[in-house]
XYZ file of N, CA and C in Angstrom:
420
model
N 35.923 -8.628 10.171
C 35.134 -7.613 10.868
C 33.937 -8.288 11.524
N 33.748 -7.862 12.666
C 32.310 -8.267 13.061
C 31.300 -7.608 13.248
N 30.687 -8.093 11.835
C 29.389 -7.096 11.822
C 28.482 -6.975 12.414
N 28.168 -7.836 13.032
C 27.120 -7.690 14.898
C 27.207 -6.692 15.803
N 29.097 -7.095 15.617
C 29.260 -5.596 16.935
C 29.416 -4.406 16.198
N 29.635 -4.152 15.062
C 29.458 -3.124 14.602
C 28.261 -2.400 14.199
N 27.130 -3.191 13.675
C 25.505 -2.995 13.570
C 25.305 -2.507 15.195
N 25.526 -2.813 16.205
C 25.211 -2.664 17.498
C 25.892 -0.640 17.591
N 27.104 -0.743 17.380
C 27.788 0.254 17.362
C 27.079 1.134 16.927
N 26.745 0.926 15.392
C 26.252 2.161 14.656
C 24.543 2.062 15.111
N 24.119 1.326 15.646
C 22.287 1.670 16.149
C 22.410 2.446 17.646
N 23.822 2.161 18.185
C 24.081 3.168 19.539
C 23.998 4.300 19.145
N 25.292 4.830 18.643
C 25.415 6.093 17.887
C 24.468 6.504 17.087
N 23.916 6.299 16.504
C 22.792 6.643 15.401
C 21.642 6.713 15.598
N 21.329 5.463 16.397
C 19.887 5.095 17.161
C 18.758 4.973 16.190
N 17.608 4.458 16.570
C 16.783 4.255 15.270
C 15.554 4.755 15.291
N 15.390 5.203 14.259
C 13.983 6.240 14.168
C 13.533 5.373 12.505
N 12.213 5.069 13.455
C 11.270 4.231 12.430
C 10.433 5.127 11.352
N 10.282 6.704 11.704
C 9.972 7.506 10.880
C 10.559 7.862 10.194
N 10.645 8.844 8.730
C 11.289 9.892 8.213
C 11.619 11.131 9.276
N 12.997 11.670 9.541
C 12.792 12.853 10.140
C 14.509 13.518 9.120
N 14.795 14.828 9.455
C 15.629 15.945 9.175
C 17.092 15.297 10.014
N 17.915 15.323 9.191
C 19.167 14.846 10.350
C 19.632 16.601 10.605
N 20.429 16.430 11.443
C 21.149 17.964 11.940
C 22.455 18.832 10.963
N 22.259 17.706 9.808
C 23.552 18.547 8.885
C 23.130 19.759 8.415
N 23.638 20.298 7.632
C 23.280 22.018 6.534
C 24.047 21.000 5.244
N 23.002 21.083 4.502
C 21.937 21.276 4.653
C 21.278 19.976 5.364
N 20.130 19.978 6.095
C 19.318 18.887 6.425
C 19.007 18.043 5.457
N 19.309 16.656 6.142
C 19.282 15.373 4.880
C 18.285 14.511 5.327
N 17.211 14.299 4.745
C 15.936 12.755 5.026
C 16.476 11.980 5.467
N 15.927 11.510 6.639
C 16.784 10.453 7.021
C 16.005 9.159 7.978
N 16.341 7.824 7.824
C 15.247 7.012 8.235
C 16.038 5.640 8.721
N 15.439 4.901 9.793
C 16.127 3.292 9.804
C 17.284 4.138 11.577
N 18.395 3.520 10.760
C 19.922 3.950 11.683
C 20.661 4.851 10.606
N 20.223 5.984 11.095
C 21.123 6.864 9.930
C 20.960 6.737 8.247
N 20.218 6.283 7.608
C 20.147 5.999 6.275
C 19.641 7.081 5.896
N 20.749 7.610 5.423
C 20.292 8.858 4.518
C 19.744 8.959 3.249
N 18.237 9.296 3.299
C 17.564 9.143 1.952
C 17.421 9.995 0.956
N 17.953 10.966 1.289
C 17.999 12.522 0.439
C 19.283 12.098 -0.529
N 20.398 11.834 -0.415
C 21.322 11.601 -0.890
C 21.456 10.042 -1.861
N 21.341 8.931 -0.493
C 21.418 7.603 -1.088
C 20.113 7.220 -1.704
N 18.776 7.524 -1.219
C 17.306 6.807 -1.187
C 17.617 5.355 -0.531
N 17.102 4.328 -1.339
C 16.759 2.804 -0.943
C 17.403 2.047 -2.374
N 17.502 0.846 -2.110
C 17.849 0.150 -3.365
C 16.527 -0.447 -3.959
N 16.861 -1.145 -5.172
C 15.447 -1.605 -5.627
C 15.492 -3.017 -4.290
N 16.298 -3.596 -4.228
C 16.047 -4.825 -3.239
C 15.146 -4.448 -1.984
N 15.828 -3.212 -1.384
C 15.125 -2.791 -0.681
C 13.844 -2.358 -0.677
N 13.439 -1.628 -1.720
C 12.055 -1.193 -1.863
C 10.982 -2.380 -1.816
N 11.495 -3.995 -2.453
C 10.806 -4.861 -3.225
C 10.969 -5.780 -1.120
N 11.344 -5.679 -0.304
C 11.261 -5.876 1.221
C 10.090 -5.214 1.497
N 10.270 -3.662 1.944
C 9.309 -2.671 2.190
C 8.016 -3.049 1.362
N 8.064 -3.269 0.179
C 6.907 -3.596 -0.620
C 6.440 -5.505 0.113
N 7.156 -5.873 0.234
C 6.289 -7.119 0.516
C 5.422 -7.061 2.107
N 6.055 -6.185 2.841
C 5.616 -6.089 4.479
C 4.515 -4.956 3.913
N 4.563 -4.659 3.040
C 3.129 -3.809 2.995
C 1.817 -4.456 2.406
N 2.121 -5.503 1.287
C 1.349 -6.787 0.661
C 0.584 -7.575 2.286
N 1.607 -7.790 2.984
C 1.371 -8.639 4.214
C 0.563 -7.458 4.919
N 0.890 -6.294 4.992
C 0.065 -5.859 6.303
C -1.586 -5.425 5.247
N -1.448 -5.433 4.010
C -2.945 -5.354 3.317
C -3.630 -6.549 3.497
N -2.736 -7.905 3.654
C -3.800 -8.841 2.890
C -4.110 -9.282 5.475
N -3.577 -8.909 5.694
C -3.642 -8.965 7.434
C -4.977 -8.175 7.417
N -5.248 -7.048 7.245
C -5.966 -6.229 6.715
C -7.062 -6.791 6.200
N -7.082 -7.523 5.039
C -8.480 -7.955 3.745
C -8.825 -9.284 4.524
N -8.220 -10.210 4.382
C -7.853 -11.466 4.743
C -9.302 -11.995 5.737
N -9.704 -11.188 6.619
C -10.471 -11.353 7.603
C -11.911 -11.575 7.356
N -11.941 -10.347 6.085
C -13.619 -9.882 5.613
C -14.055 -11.322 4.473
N -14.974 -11.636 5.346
C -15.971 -12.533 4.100
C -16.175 -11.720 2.684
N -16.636 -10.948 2.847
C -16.739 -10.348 1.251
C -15.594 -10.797 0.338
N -14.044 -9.963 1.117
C -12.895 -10.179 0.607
C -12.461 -11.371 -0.067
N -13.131 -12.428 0.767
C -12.879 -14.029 0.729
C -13.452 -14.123 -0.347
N -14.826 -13.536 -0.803
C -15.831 -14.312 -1.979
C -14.883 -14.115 -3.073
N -14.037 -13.112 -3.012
C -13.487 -12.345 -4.722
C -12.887 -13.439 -5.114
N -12.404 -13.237 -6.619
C -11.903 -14.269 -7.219
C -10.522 -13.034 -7.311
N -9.422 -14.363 -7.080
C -8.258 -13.383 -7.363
C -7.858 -12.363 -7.615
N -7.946 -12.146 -9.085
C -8.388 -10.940 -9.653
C -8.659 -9.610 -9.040
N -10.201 -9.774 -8.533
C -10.692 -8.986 -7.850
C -9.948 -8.565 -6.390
N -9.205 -9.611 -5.779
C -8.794 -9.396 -4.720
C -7.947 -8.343 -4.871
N -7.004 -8.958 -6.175
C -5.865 -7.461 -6.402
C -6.670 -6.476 -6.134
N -7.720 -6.145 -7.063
C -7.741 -4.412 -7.028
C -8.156 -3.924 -6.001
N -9.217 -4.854 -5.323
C -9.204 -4.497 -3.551
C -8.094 -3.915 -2.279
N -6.856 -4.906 -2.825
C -5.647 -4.936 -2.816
C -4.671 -3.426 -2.741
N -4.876 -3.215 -4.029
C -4.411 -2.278 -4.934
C -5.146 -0.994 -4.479
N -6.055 -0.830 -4.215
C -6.925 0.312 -3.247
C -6.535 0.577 -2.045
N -6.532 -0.583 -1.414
C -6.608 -0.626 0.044
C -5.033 0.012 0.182
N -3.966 -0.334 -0.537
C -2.151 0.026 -0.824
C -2.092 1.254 -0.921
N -3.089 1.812 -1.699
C -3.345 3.139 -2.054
C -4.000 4.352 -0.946
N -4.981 3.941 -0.488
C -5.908 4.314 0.405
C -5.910 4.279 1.744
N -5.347 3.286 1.976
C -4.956 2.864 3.689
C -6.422 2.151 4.054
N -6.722 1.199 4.982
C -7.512 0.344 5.348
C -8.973 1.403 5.830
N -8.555 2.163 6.132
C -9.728 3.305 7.067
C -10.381 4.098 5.721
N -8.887 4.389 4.535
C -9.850 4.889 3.713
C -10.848 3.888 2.850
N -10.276 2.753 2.304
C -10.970 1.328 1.450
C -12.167 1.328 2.622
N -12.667 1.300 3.461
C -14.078 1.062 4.287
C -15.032 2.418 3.976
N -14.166 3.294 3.446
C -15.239 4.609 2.743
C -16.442 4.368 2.106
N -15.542 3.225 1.162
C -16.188 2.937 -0.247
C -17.628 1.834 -0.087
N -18.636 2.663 1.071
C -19.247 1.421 1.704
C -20.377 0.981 0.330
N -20.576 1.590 -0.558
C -21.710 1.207 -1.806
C -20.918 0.175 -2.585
N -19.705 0.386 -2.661
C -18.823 -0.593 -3.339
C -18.683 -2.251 -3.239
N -18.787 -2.312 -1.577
C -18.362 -3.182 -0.886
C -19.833 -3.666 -0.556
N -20.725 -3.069 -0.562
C -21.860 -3.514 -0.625
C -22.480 -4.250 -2.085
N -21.642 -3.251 -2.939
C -22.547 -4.012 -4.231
C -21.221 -6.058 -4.454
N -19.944 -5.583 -3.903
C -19.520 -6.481 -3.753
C -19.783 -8.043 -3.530
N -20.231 -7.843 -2.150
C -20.990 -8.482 -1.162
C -21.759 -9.195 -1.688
N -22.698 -8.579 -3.253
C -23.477 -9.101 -3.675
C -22.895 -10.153 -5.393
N -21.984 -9.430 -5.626
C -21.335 -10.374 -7.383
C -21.677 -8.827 -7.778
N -22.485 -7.958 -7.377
C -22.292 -6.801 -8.372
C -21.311 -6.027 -8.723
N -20.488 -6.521 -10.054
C -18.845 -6.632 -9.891
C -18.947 -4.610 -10.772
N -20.054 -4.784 -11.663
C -19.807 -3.670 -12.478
C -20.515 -2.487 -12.070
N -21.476 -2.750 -10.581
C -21.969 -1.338 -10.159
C -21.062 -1.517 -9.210
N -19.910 -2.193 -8.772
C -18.742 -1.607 -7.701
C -17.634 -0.729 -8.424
N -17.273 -1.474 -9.886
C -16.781 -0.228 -10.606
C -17.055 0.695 -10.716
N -18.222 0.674 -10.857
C -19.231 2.013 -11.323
C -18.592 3.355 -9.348
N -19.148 2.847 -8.966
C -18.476 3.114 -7.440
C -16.804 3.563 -7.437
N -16.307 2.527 -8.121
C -14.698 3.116 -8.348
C -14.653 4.298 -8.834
N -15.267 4.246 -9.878
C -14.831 5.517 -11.020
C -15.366 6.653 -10.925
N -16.711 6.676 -9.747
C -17.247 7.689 -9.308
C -17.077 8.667 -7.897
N -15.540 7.985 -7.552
C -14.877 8.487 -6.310
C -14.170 9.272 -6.443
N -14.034 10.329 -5.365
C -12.903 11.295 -5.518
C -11.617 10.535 -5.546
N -11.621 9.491 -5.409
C -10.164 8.467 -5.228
C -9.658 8.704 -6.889
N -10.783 7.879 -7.950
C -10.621 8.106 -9.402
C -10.346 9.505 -9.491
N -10.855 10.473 -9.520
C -9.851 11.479 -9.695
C -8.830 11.856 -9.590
N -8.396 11.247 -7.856
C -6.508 11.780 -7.904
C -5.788 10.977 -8.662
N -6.190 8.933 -8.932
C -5.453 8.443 -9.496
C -5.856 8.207 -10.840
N -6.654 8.795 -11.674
C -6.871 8.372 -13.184
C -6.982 7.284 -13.569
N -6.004 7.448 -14.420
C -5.950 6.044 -15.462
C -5.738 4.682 -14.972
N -5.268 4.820 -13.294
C -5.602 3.539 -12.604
C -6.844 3.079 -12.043
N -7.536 4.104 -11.572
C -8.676 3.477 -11.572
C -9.582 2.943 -12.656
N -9.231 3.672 -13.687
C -10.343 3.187 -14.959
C -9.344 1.638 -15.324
N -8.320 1.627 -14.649
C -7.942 0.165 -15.301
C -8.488 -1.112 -13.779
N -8.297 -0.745 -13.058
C -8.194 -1.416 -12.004
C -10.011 -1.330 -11.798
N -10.896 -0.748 -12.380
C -12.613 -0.825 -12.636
C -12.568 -2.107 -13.893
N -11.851 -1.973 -14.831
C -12.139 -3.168 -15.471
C -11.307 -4.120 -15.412
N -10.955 -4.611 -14.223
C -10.250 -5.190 -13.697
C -11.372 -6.076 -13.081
N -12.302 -4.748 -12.254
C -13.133 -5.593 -11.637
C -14.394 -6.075 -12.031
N -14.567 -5.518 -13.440
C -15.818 -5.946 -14.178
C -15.478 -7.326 -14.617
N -14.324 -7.664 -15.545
C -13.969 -8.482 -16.328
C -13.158 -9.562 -15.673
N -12.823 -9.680 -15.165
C -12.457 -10.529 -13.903
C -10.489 -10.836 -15.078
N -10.023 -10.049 -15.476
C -8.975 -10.408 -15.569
C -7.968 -9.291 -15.964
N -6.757 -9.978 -15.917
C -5.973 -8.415 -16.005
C -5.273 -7.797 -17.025
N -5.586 -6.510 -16.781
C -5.344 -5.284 -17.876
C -4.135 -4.526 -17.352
């Protein structure tokens, strides 16, 4: 079989939509890529652990730039990281007391900042881990 011309075939017919949208069956099925029906099939773990690395890359494209970002020690970068994954880049620049006490080594009034965000509320028990994450410089 040649799967070139057939990948070609089925992105004709199918065509590709980079969003989630409704395909036209009854019932309507999630659907994303060239026809990949996600209501039914979803993604594989291989797949998810792809999607997950182009999102690592478009955070650290993202962090990568900011001097502050640069000062962190590993560690710290995760949970910056780990926010920013969470939050999207527009929301992580909210947190301007954070990133300010950052800026400075003030690792435990930026927690303090974590845990006092409406962010800590929607996600709980991650932020109180990912705050002493950033106090203690290692991981929990």
């Amino acid at each position: 079989m040649d799967r070139e011309a057939l990948a070609l075939l089925l992105e004709r017919d199918e065509g590709v939509r980079l969003r989630p949208y409704f395909d036209t069956s009854t019932p309507p099925r999630l659907t994303i890529g060239i026809g990949r029906n996600l209501t039914d099939r979803g993604i594989s773990r291989d797949e998810a652990q792809v999607l997950l690395q182009n999102d690592i890359d478009e955070c650290l494209a993202d962090l990568e730039p900011l001097p502050w970002f640069q000062a962190l020690s590993d560690i710290r970068q995760r949970v910056i990281c780990a926010m920013r994954f969470n939050v999207g880049m527009k929301g992580l620049l909210t947190f301007e007391k954070m990133i300010w006490h950052l800026e400075r080594g003030r690792y435990t009034s930026a927690a303090r900042e974590m845990i006092e965000s409406r962010w800590a509320k929607q996600v709980k028990s991650r932020a109180d881990r990912l705050a002493v994450m950033m106090i203690t410089d290692e991981n929990v």
